[in-house]
Coordinates of C-alpha atoms in Angstrom, one line a residue:
M1 CA -51.8 45.3 38.3
E2 CA -54.0 47.3 36.7
L3 CA -55.7 49.1 39.6
A4 CA -51.9 49.9 41.0
L5 CA -50.8 51.4 37.2
K6 CA -54.5 53.6 37.4
D7 CA -53.4 55.0 40.5
I8 CA -49.9 55.7 39.5
R9 CA -51.2 57.9 36.1
R10 CA -53.3 59.5 38.4
H11 CA -50.4 60.8 40.7
L12 CA -47.6 60.3 37.8
G13 CA -45.5 63.5 38.7
K14 CA -45.4 62.8 42.5
F15 CA -44.3 59.2 41.2
L16 CA -41.7 60.0 39.3
A17 CA -40.4 62.5 41.5
T18 CA -40.5 59.9 44.4
I19 CA -38.5 57.4 41.9
V20 CA -35.9 59.9 40.8
G21 CA -35.2 61.2 44.6
V22 CA -34.8 57.4 45.4
A23 CA -32.5 56.4 42.6
M24 CA -30.4 59.3 43.7
L25 CA -29.6 58.1 46.9
L26 CA -29.4 54.3 45.7
A27 CA -26.8 56.0 43.0
I28 CA -24.5 57.0 46.2
V29 CA -24.7 53.5 47.7
L30 CA -23.4 52.0 44.4
V31 CA -20.8 54.7 44.0
M32 CA -19.7 54.0 47.6
N33 CA -19.7 50.1 46.9
G34 CA -17.3 51.3 44.2
I35 CA -15.1 53.5 46.2
Y36 CA -15.0 50.6 48.9
Q37 CA -13.8 47.9 46.1
G38 CA -11.5 50.6 44.4
N39 CA -9.8 51.5 47.5
I40 CA -8.9 47.7 47.7
R41 CA -7.7 47.6 44.3
D42 CA -5.7 50.8 44.3
G43 CA -3.7 49.7 47.1
V44 CA -2.7 46.2 45.6
W45 CA -2.5 47.4 42.0
L46 CA 1.2 47.7 41.9
I47 CA 1.9 44.9 43.9
D48 CA -0.4 42.5 41.5
N49 CA 1.1 44.2 38.3
T50 CA 5.0 43.6 39.3
A51 CA 5.9 40.2 37.8
T52 CA 8.3 39.1 40.8
D53 CA 8.5 35.5 42.9
L54 CA 9.8 37.6 46.0
W55 CA 10.1 40.8 47.1
V56 CA 13.2 41.9 49.1
V57 CA 13.5 44.6 51.5
E58 CA 15.2 46.4 54.8
R59 CA 15.2 44.1 57.7
G60 CA 12.5 44.7 60.3
R61 CA 10.2 46.7 57.6
G62 CA 7.5 45.8 56.1
G63 CA 8.1 47.4 52.7
P64 CA 8.3 48.6 50.4
F65 CA 4.6 49.4 50.1
N66 CA 3.2 49.1 53.6
E67 CA 6.4 50.8 55.3
A68 CA 9.6 52.7 54.2
S69 CA 12.5 50.7 53.0
R70 CA 15.6 51.7 52.0
I71 CA 18.9 49.1 51.2
P72 CA 22.1 49.3 49.5
L73 CA 22.0 49.7 45.7
D74 CA 24.6 46.8 45.7
S75 CA 22.3 44.6 47.8
Y76 CA 20.5 43.2 44.6
K77 CA 24.0 41.7 43.4
S78 CA 24.3 39.4 46.9
V79 CA 20.5 38.4 46.2
A80 CA 21.3 37.5 42.3
A81 CA 24.1 35.3 43.6
T82 CA 21.7 33.3 46.2
P83 CA 21.2 29.8 45.1
G84 CA 17.7 29.6 43.6
V85 CA 17.7 32.8 42.2
A86 CA 17.5 33.2 38.4
R87 CA 17.2 37.1 38.4
A88 CA 17.7 39.8 40.7
S89 CA 16.4 43.5 40.1
P90 CA 16.7 47.0 41.9
L91 CA 13.4 48.9 42.4
V92 CA 13.0 52.7 43.4
L93 CA 9.9 54.0 44.5
Y94 CA 9.3 57.3 45.6
S95 CA 5.9 59.8 46.0
A96 CA 6.1 63.2 45.0
Q97 CA 4.3 66.3 44.1
R98 CA 5.4 68.6 41.0
E99 CA 4.2 70.8 38.6
I100 CA 2.9 69.1 35.3
Q101 CA 0.9 70.6 32.9
G102 CA 0.4 73.6 34.7
R103 CA -0.6 72.2 38.0
D104 CA 0.8 70.4 40.9
Q105 CA -0.1 67.0 40.9
Q106 CA 1.0 64.2 43.0
F107 CA 2.4 60.9 41.4
T108 CA 4.7 57.8 42.4
L109 CA 8.0 57.4 40.8
V110 CA 8.8 53.9 39.7
G111 CA 12.4 53.3 38.9
Y112 CA 13.5 50.1 37.6
D113 CA 16.3 48.1 35.8
I114 CA 15.2 48.7 31.9
V115 CA 17.4 45.8 30.9
S116 CA 16.1 43.2 32.9
G117 CA 12.4 45.1 32.6
A118 CA 11.3 43.7 36.2
G119 CA 9.2 46.1 37.9
G120 CA 8.4 48.1 34.6
P121 CA 5.1 48.9 33.1
N122 CA 2.7 46.9 31.5
G123 CA -0.6 46.7 29.6
L124 CA 0.6 50.2 27.4
V125 CA -2.3 52.0 25.9
Q126 CA 0.1 54.1 23.7
G127 CA 3.8 54.2 22.7
R128 CA 6.7 51.8 24.0
N129 CA 8.4 50.7 26.8
I130 CA 11.6 52.8 27.9
T131 CA 14.4 51.8 26.2
A132 CA 17.1 54.4 26.4
P133 CA 19.2 54.7 29.9
H134 CA 18.4 58.3 30.2
Y135 CA 15.7 60.8 29.9
E136 CA 12.8 58.7 28.9
M137 CA 9.7 57.9 31.1
V138 CA 6.3 56.1 31.0
V139 CA 3.3 57.5 32.3
D140 CA -0.3 57.2 33.6
R141 CA -3.0 58.8 31.5
K142 CA -4.4 60.2 34.8
L143 CA -1.5 62.8 34.1
G144 CA -3.0 64.3 31.2
L145 CA 0.2 63.9 29.6
Q146 CA 0.6 62.9 25.6
L147 CA 3.5 60.9 23.6
G148 CA 6.6 63.3 23.0
D149 CA 5.3 65.8 25.9
R150 CA 8.7 66.9 27.8
V151 CA 8.5 66.9 31.5
P152 CA 10.7 68.6 33.6
L153 CA 12.1 67.2 36.8
G154 CA 14.6 68.5 38.8
T155 CA 17.5 69.7 36.7
D156 CA 16.5 67.5 33.1
D157 CA 14.0 67.2 31.2
Y158 CA 12.2 63.5 30.3
T159 CA 10.1 62.4 27.4
V160 CA 7.5 60.8 27.6
V161 CA 7.4 57.4 25.6
G162 CA 4.3 55.9 26.4
V163 CA 1.4 55.7 28.3
T164 CA -0.2 53.5 30.5
R165 CA -3.8 53.2 31.8
G166 CA -5.0 52.7 35.4
A167 CA -1.5 52.5 37.0
V168 CA -2.0 53.8 40.4
D169 CA -0.3 53.7 43.7
S170 CA -1.9 52.3 46.8
G171 CA -3.6 56.1 46.9
G172 CA -4.9 56.4 43.7
S173 CA -2.3 58.6 42.6
P174 CA -0.5 57.8 39.0
L175 CA 2.2 56.4 38.1
I176 CA 5.7 57.6 36.4
Y177 CA 8.3 54.6 35.3
M178 CA 11.6 55.5 34.7
A179 CA 15.2 53.9 34.1
L180 CA 16.6 53.1 37.8
A181 CA 19.5 55.7 37.4
D182 CA 16.9 58.6 36.4
A183 CA 14.6 57.7 39.4
Q184 CA 17.3 57.7 41.7
K185 CA 18.8 61.3 40.6
V186 CA 14.5 62.8 41.3
Q187 CA 14.8 61.5 44.1
F188 CA 17.7 62.5 45.9
E189 CA 18.5 65.6 44.3
Q190 CA 18.7 68.6 46.3
D191 CA 18.3 72.4 45.7
Q192 CA 21.8 73.9 45.3
R193 CA 21.3 76.1 47.8
A194 CA 20.4 73.2 50.5
I195 CA 23.5 71.3 49.0
D196 CA 25.6 74.4 50.1
A197 CA 24.1 74.9 53.4
S198 CA 24.7 71.1 54.0
R199 CA 28.3 71.2 52.9
A200 CA 28.9 74.3 54.8
A201 CA 27.4 72.4 58.2
S202 CA 29.5 69.4 58.0
L203 CA 32.4 71.4 57.0
Q204 CA 32.0 72.8 60.4
R205 CA 31.4 69.5 61.9
L206 CA 34.8 68.4 60.9
E207 CA 36.9 71.1 61.5
R208 CA 35.7 71.3 65.1
A209 CA 36.3 67.9 65.4
G210 CA 40.2 68.8 64.9
Y211 CA 40.8 68.6 61.4
S212 CA 42.2 71.4 59.0
G213 CA 40.2 72.6 56.2
E214 CA 42.3 70.8 53.7
Q215 CA 41.4 67.3 55.6
A216 CA 37.8 68.5 56.1
S217 CA 37.6 68.7 52.2
R218 CA 39.0 66.0 51.5
L219 CA 36.5 64.1 53.9
L220 CA 33.2 66.1 52.9
P221 CA 32.9 63.3 50.4
L222 CA 32.6 60.6 52.9
L223 CA 29.6 62.5 54.9
S224 CA 27.7 63.7 51.8
S225 CA 24.3 61.6 51.2
G226 CA 24.5 59.7 47.8
T227 CA 22.2 58.1 45.5
S228 CA 23.4 54.4 45.8
S229 CA 20.1 53.4 47.6
I230 CA 17.1 51.3 46.6
N231 CA 13.7 50.4 48.2
A232 CA 13.6 46.8 47.2
V233 CA 14.7 44.0 45.3
L234 CA 12.7 41.7 43.1
V235 CA 13.8 38.3 42.7
T236 CA 12.7 35.8 39.6
L237 CA 13.3 32.6 41.0
A238 CA 15.0 29.8 39.0
P239 CA 13.0 26.5 37.4
G240 CA 12.4 24.1 40.2
A241 CA 13.9 26.2 43.2
D242 CA 12.4 26.1 46.6
G243 CA 10.9 30.0 47.4
E244 CA 11.0 29.0 51.0
A245 CA 14.5 28.2 50.8
V246 CA 15.7 30.9 49.1
A247 CA 13.9 33.5 51.2
R248 CA 15.2 31.7 54.3
H249 CA 18.7 32.2 52.9
I250 CA 18.4 35.7 51.9
R251 CA 16.9 36.4 55.6
D252 CA 20.0 34.2 57.4
W253 CA 22.9 35.8 55.4
L254 CA 21.9 38.9 54.0
Y255 CA 20.2 40.1 57.0
L256 CA 17.0 41.5 54.7
N257 CA 13.5 40.9 55.2
V258 CA 11.9 38.5 52.1
Y259 CA 8.2 38.9 51.1
T260 CA 6.0 36.5 49.0
T261 CA 3.2 38.9 46.7
T262 CA 0.8 36.9 48.5
E263 CA 2.7 37.7 51.8
E264 CA 3.0 41.8 50.1
R265 CA -0.7 41.8 49.3
T266 CA -1.7 40.8 53.0
L267 CA 0.6 43.6 55.0
M268 CA -1.4 45.8 52.6
L269 CA -4.7 44.7 53.4
D270 CA -4.0 44.3 57.4
G271 CA -1.9 47.2 57.3
K272 CA -2.5 50.4 55.3
L273 CA -5.6 49.8 53.6
S274 CA -7.5 48.4 56.6
K275 CA -8.3 51.3 58.3
M276 CA -9.6 53.0 55.4
S277 CA -11.5 50.1 54.3
A278 CA -13.2 49.8 57.9
V279 CA -14.1 53.8 57.5
L280 CA -15.7 53.0 54.3
G281 CA -17.4 49.6 54.8
L282 CA -18.9 51.6 57.7
F283 CA -20.2 54.2 55.9
R284 CA -21.6 51.8 52.9
T285 CA -23.3 50.0 55.6
L286 CA -24.8 53.4 57.1
L287 CA -26.0 54.4 53.7
I288 CA -27.6 50.8 53.1
L289 CA -29.5 51.2 56.1
V290 CA -30.5 54.5 55.5
S291 CA -31.9 54.0 52.2
I292 CA -34.0 51.0 53.3
V293 CA -35.5 53.0 56.2
I294 CA -36.4 55.8 53.4
I295 CA -37.9 53.3 51.0
A296 CA -40.2 51.8 53.8
L297 CA -41.2 55.4 55.0
I298 CA -41.8 56.5 51.3
V299 CA -44.2 53.5 50.7
Y300 CA -45.7 53.7 54.0
V301 CA -46.6 57.6 53.1
L302 CA -48.2 57.0 49.8
T303 CA -50.0 54.3 51.4
I304 CA -51.5 56.4 54.2
E305 CA -52.2 59.2 51.3
K306 CA -54.6 56.8 49.6
I307 CA -56.1 55.3 52.8
K308 CA -59.4 56.7 52.3
S309 CA -59.3 54.9 48.8
I310 CA -58.4 51.9 50.6
A311 CA -61.6 52.7 52.8
T312 CA -63.8 52.6 49.9
L313 CA -62.4 49.5 48.2
K314 CA -63.2 47.7 51.6
L315 CA -66.9 49.3 51.8
I316 CA -67.7 48.3 47.8
G317 CA -66.6 44.6 48.9
A318 CA -62.9 44.8 47.4
P319 CA -60.8 41.5 48.3
N320 CA -58.4 42.3 50.4
G321 CA -55.6 40.4 47.9
L322 CA -56.6 43.7 45.7
I323 CA -55.7 45.9 48.5
V324 CA -52.6 43.6 49.3
R325 CA -51.5 43.7 45.3
L326 CA -52.3 47.2 44.7
I327 CA -49.7 48.0 47.3
M328 CA -47.2 45.3 46.7
T329 CA -47.0 46.5 43.0
Q330 CA -46.6 49.7 43.6
S331 CA -43.7 49.5 46.0
M332 CA -42.0 46.7 43.3
L333 CA -42.4 49.3 40.9
L334 CA -40.9 52.3 43.1
T335 CA -37.7 50.2 44.1
L336 CA -37.1 48.8 40.5
A337 CA -37.5 51.9 38.9
S338 CA -35.3 53.6 41.6
F339 CA -32.5 50.8 41.2
A340 CA -32.6 50.8 37.8
L341 CA -32.1 54.8 37.1
A342 CA -29.3 54.3 40.0
Y343 CA -27.5 52.0 38.1
G344 CA -27.8 54.2 35.3
L345 CA -26.2 57.4 37.1
R346 CA -23.5 55.2 38.6
D347 CA -22.0 54.4 34.9
L348 CA -22.6 58.2 34.1
I349 CA -20.6 59.3 37.4
A350 CA -17.8 56.3 37.2
P351 CA -15.7 57.7 34.4
G352 CA -15.4 61.4 35.6
F353 CA -15.1 60.4 39.6
P354 CA -11.2 61.1 40.9
R355 CA -10.6 57.8 42.1
T356 CA -11.1 54.1 40.8
L357 CA -14.7 53.0 41.4
A358 CA -14.7 49.4 41.1
F359 CA -17.8 47.4 40.6
V360 CA -18.0 43.8 41.6
G361 CA -21.4 42.3 40.0
Q362 CA -21.8 40.1 43.0
E363 CA -21.9 43.3 45.5
T364 CA -24.5 44.9 42.9
A365 CA -26.9 42.0 42.8
I366 CA -26.9 41.6 47.0
T367 CA -27.2 45.4 47.1
F368 CA -30.5 45.1 44.8
A369 CA -31.3 41.9 46.9
V370 CA -31.2 44.0 50.3
M371 CA -33.1 46.9 48.8
L372 CA -36.0 44.6 47.4
L373 CA -36.3 43.0 50.6
G374 CA -36.2 46.4 52.4
G375 CA -39.2 47.4 49.8
V376 CA -40.9 44.2 50.7
L377 CA -40.7 44.6 54.4
A378 CA -41.7 48.2 53.9
S379 CA -45.0 46.6 51.7
L380 CA -45.9 44.4 54.2
M381 CA -45.9 46.9 56.8
A382 CA -47.9 49.0 54.7
V383 CA -50.4 46.4 53.8
W384 CA -50.7 45.2 57.7
H385 CA -52.0 49.2 58.1
A386 CA -54.1 49.0 55.3
L387 CA -56.1 45.7 56.1
R388 CA -56.8 47.3 59.8
T389 CA -58.2 50.2 57.7
P390 CA -62.4 50.0 59.0
A391 CA -64.4 50.4 56.0
Q392 CA -66.4 53.5 57.8
L393 CA -63.7 55.8 57.2
A394 CA -64.7 56.4 53.6
L395 CA -68.3 57.2 54.9
G396 CA -66.9 59.6 57.7
G397 CA -65.2 62.4 55.3

């Protein structure tokens, strides 16, 4: 140990530079671990943080997250009348991009029944939940909004009454919660010129079908797209109700798909998130392998650089154990110091990272163990080379 420390002090600058370089590489590995887990956490955040027993969506769809789903607004009333259902609440989900705080920002709009509260925000860090039937919103702090800010969406302005933290959709974009009617209006509201063009086209179709101008004008509202659709119905079961029986009744009689929260998570993990998770997992594995190879090469090169000193030690009769300890100690110090610095760099990067970074202690421990094992294997390779070095090399100049 003392010999290893003396050698490190002798080449302190090179040793510290090596630690910094390896630490930056390991920090990337640790951040990639966080990106991998964060992608999964973001993907299922809304599912896990919506208090419901069953998700009712459009027939034949894996919605509302993994696939688009649209059902009539009145569907929730039919679901509420199903035996075993204590409460059924409509839910609207709409991804949008609007100018907020002077810049374009992506977000997902969540419209919910403010009376039941099902599907609404939880974990507020500021303010309160929505209480007024119109013109109030709860936003995630990633949008940069403050309590009392007024946000124009469509033709109306909405006041921020609450702020959440970590409320995101599957893509990591922040959530905005609004009353159901407001969310539907924002979702279906069109530019006036687009409405006029659509109205004119519908009138022409009716007139070509043989209707008079007056008849066409009367029939026109029937052709207009309304705002009376939702994306899902959240079901709370009555105490003691059989969830499977309720789901079967809804499928058979209302012709809708029904999923439990566990099934919704599985749909997301095996569907929308699967390819991204596979790609991130592959990059993470490659980074770990590259890091191990680089650490091995660095340890080996450091050993080769002092091969003449090792030959001198052998010439003066130093035992092989001393040489082994010299190499192993330096290798372990390099690996441990680099990982410790990488851990600190990871914590510095995390707060300003644009996506959620989720760090799992067990995963970090496994990464550390793999890196340590790589350092040990590199040390053994260097030891094998050092022990095969002839002592006469010290005399050879």
